[in-house]
CSV table of C-alpha atoms and ligand atoms in Angstrom, one decimal:
chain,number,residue,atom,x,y,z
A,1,UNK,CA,0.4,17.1,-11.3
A,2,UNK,CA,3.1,14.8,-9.8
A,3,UNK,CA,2.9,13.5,-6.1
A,4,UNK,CA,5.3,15.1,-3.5
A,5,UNK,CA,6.9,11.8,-2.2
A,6,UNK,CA,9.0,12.5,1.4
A,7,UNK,CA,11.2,9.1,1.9
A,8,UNK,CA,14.4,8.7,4.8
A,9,UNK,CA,15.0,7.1,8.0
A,10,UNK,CA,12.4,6.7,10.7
A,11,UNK,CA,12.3,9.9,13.1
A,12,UNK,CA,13.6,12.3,9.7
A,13,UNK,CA,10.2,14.6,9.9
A,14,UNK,CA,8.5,12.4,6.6
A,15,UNK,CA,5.2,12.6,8.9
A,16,UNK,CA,5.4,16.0,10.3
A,17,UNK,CA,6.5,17.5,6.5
A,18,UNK,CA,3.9,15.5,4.9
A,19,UNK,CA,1.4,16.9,7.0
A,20,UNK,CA,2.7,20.4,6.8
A,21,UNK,CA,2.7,20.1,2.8
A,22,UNK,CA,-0.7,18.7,2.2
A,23,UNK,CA,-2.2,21.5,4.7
A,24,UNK,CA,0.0,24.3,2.7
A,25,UNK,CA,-0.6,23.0,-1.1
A,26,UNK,CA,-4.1,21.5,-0.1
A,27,UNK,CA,-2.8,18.6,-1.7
A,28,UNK,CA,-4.1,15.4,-0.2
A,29,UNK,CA,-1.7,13.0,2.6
A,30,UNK,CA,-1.6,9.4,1.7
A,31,UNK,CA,0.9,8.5,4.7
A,32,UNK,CA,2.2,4.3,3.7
A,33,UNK,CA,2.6,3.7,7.3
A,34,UNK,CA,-1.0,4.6,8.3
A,35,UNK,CA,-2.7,3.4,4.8
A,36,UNK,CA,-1.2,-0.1,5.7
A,37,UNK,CA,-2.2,-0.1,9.1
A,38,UNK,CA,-5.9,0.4,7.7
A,39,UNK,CA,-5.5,-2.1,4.8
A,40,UNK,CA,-4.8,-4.7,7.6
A,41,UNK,CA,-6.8,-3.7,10.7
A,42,UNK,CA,-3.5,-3.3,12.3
A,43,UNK,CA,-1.0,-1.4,14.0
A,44,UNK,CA,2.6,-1.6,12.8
A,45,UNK,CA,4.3,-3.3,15.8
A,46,UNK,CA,1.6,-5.8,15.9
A,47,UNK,CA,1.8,-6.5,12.1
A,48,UNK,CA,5.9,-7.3,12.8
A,49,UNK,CA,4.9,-9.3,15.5
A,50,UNK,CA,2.5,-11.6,14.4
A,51,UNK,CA,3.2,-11.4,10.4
A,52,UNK,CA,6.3,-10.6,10.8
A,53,UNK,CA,8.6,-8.0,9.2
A,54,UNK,CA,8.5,-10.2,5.3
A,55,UNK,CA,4.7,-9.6,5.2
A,56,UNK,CA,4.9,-6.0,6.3
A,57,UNK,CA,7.4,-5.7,3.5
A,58,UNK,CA,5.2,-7.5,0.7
A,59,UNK,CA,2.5,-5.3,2.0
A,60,UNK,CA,4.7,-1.7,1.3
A,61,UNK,CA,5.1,-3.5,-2.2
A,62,UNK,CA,1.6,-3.9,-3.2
A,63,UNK,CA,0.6,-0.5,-1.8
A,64,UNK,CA,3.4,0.7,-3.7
A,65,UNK,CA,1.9,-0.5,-6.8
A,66,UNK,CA,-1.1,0.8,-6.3
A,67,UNK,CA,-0.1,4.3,-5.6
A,68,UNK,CA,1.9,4.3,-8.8
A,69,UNK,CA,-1.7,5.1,-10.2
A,70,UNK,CA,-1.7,8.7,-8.0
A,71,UNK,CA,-1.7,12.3,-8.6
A,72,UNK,CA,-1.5,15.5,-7.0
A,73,UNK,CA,-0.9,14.1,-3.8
A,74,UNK,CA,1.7,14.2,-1.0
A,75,UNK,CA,3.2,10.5,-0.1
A,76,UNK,CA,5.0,9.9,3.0
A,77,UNK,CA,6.2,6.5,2.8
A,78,UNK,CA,8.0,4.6,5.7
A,79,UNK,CA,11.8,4.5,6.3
A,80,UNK,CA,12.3,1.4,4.5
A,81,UNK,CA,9.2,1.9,1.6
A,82,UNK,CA,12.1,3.1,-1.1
A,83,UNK,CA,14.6,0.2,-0.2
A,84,UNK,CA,13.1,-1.9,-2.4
A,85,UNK,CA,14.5,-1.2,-6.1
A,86,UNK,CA,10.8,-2.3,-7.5
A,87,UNK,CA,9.3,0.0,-4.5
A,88,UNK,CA,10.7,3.1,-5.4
A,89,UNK,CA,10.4,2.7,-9.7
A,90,UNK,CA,6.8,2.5,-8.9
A,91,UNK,CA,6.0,5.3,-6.7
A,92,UNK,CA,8.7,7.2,-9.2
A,93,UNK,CA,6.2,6.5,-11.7
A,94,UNK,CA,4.0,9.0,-10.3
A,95,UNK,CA,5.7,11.3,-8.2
A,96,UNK,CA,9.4,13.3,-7.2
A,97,UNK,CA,11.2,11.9,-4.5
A,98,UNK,CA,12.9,13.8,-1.9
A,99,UNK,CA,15.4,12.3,1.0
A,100,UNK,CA,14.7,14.2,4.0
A,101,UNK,CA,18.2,13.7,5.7
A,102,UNK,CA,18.4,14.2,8.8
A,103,UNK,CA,21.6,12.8,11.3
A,104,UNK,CA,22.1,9.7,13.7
A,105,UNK,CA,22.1,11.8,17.0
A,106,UNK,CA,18.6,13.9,15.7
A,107,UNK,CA,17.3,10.3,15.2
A,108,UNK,CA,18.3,8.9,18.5
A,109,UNK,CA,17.1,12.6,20.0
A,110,UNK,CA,13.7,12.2,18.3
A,111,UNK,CA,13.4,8.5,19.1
A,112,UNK,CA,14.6,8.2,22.6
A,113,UNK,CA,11.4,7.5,24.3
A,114,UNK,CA,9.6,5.9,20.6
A,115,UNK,CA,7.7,2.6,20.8
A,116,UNK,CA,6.2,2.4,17.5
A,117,UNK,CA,9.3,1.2,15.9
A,118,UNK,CA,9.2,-2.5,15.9
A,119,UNK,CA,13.0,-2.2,14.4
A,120,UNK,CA,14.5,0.0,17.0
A,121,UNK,CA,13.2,-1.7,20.3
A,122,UNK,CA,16.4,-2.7,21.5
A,123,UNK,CA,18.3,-1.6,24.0
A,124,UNK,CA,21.4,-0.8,21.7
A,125,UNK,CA,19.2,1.8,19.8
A,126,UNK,CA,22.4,3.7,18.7
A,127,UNK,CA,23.8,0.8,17.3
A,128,UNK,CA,20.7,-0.3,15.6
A,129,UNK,CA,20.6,3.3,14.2
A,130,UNK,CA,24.3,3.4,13.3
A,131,UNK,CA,23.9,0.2,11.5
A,132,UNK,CA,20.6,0.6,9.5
A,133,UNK,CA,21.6,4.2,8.3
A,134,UNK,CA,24.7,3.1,7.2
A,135,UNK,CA,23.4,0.3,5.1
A,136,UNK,CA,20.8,2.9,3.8
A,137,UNK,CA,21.7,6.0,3.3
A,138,UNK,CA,23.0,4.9,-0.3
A,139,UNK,CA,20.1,3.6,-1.0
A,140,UNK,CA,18.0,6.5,-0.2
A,141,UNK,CA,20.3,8.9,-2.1
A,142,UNK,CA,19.8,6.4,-5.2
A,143,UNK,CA,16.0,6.5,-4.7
A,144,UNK,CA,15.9,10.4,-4.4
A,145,UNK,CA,15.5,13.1,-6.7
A,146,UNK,CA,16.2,15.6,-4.3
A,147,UNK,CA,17.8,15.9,-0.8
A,148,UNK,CA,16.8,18.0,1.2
A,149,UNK,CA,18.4,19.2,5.0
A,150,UNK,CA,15.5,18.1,7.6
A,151,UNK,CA,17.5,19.1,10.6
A,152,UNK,CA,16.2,22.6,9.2
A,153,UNK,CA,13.3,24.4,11.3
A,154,UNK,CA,10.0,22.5,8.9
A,155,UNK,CA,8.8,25.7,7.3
A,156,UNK,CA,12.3,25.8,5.7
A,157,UNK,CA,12.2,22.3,4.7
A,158,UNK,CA,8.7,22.5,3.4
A,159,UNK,CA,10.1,25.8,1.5
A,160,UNK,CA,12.6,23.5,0.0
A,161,UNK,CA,10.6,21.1,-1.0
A,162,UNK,CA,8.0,23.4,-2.6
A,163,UNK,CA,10.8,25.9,-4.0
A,164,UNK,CA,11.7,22.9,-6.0
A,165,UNK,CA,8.5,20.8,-6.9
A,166,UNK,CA,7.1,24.0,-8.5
A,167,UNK,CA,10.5,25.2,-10.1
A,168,UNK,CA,10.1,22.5,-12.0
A,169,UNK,CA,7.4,21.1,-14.6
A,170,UNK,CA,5.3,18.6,-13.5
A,171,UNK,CA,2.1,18.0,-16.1
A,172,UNK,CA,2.2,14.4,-16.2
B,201,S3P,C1,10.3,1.3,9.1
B,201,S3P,C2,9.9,2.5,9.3
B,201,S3P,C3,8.6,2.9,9.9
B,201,S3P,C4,7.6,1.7,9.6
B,201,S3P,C5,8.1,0.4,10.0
B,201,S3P,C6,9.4,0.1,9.4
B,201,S3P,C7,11.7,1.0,8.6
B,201,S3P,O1,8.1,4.1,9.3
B,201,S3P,O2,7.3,1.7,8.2
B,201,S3P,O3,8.3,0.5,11.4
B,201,S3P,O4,12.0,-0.1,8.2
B,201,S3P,O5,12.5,2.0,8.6
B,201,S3P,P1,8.6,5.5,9.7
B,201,S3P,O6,9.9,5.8,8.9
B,201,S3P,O7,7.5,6.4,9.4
B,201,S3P,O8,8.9,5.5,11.2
């Protein structure tokens, strides 16, 4: 069976759905974010600040790769995992992508008090937000398979995203 892969900006639920999926479908979470963390001994902000942000990115690319090789599993990959053209052909290679989309205000509302997020630790959050998304969002939508409304309550958006992973075939 394919992977479930949840992709969008940071603070769009990828986390929260992933974990709500693999719990439902008793399909196992490999979350990007947390897998590189362990691959390095690291945390994320302390991975941008002493390797900086080009490592971090190179790293998302070989984990990428690897996961290429999965099955049956849900991915949550990190709001900038699918930017990269070769990123998201690989993990495409193994599983359906859906865009959780979700607006600028619900990510500044989610974020507000966030410290984890190396790229939004400034103090004109909205404008970083603004500015990212807008440079993204097509990029996302040309990574996706599917797009899916993540300012719904999650059991609806996991309903989506199941709704539409089983409606269609997925014997690889
Ligand atoms: C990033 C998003 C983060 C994490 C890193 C970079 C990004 O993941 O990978 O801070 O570039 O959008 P989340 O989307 O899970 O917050």
């Amino acid at each position: 069976m394919s992977n479930i892969v949840l992709c969008g900006f940071m603070g769009s639920g990828k986390s929260t759905i992933g974990q709500m999926l693999s719990k439902k479908l008793s399909m196992p979470l490999i979350d990007t974010d947390l897998y590189i963390e362990e691959k390095l001994g690291m945390t994320i902000p302390r991975i941008f600040e002493e390797k900086g942000e080009e490592y971090f990115r190179q790293t998302e690319t070989e984990v990428c790769r690897e996961l290429s090789h999965t099955d049956g599993h849900i991915i949550s990959t990190g709001g900038g995992t699918l930017l990269r053209a070769e990123n998201a052909e690989a993990i495409r290679e193994g599983g359906v992508i859906f865009l959780l989309n979700v607006s600028e205000q619900t990510v500044l509302q989610r974020l507000r008090s966030d410290t984890t997020r190396p790229l939004l630790q400034r103090k004109d959050k909205e404008k970083a937000v603004h500015d990212l998304m807008t440079k993204r969002m097509p990029l996302y939508k040309c990574a996706a398979d599917h797009i899916i409304d993540a300012e719904l309550i999650p059991d609806k958006v996991c309903e989506e995203i199941t709704d539409i992973f089983f409606g269609e075939t997925h014997d690889v």
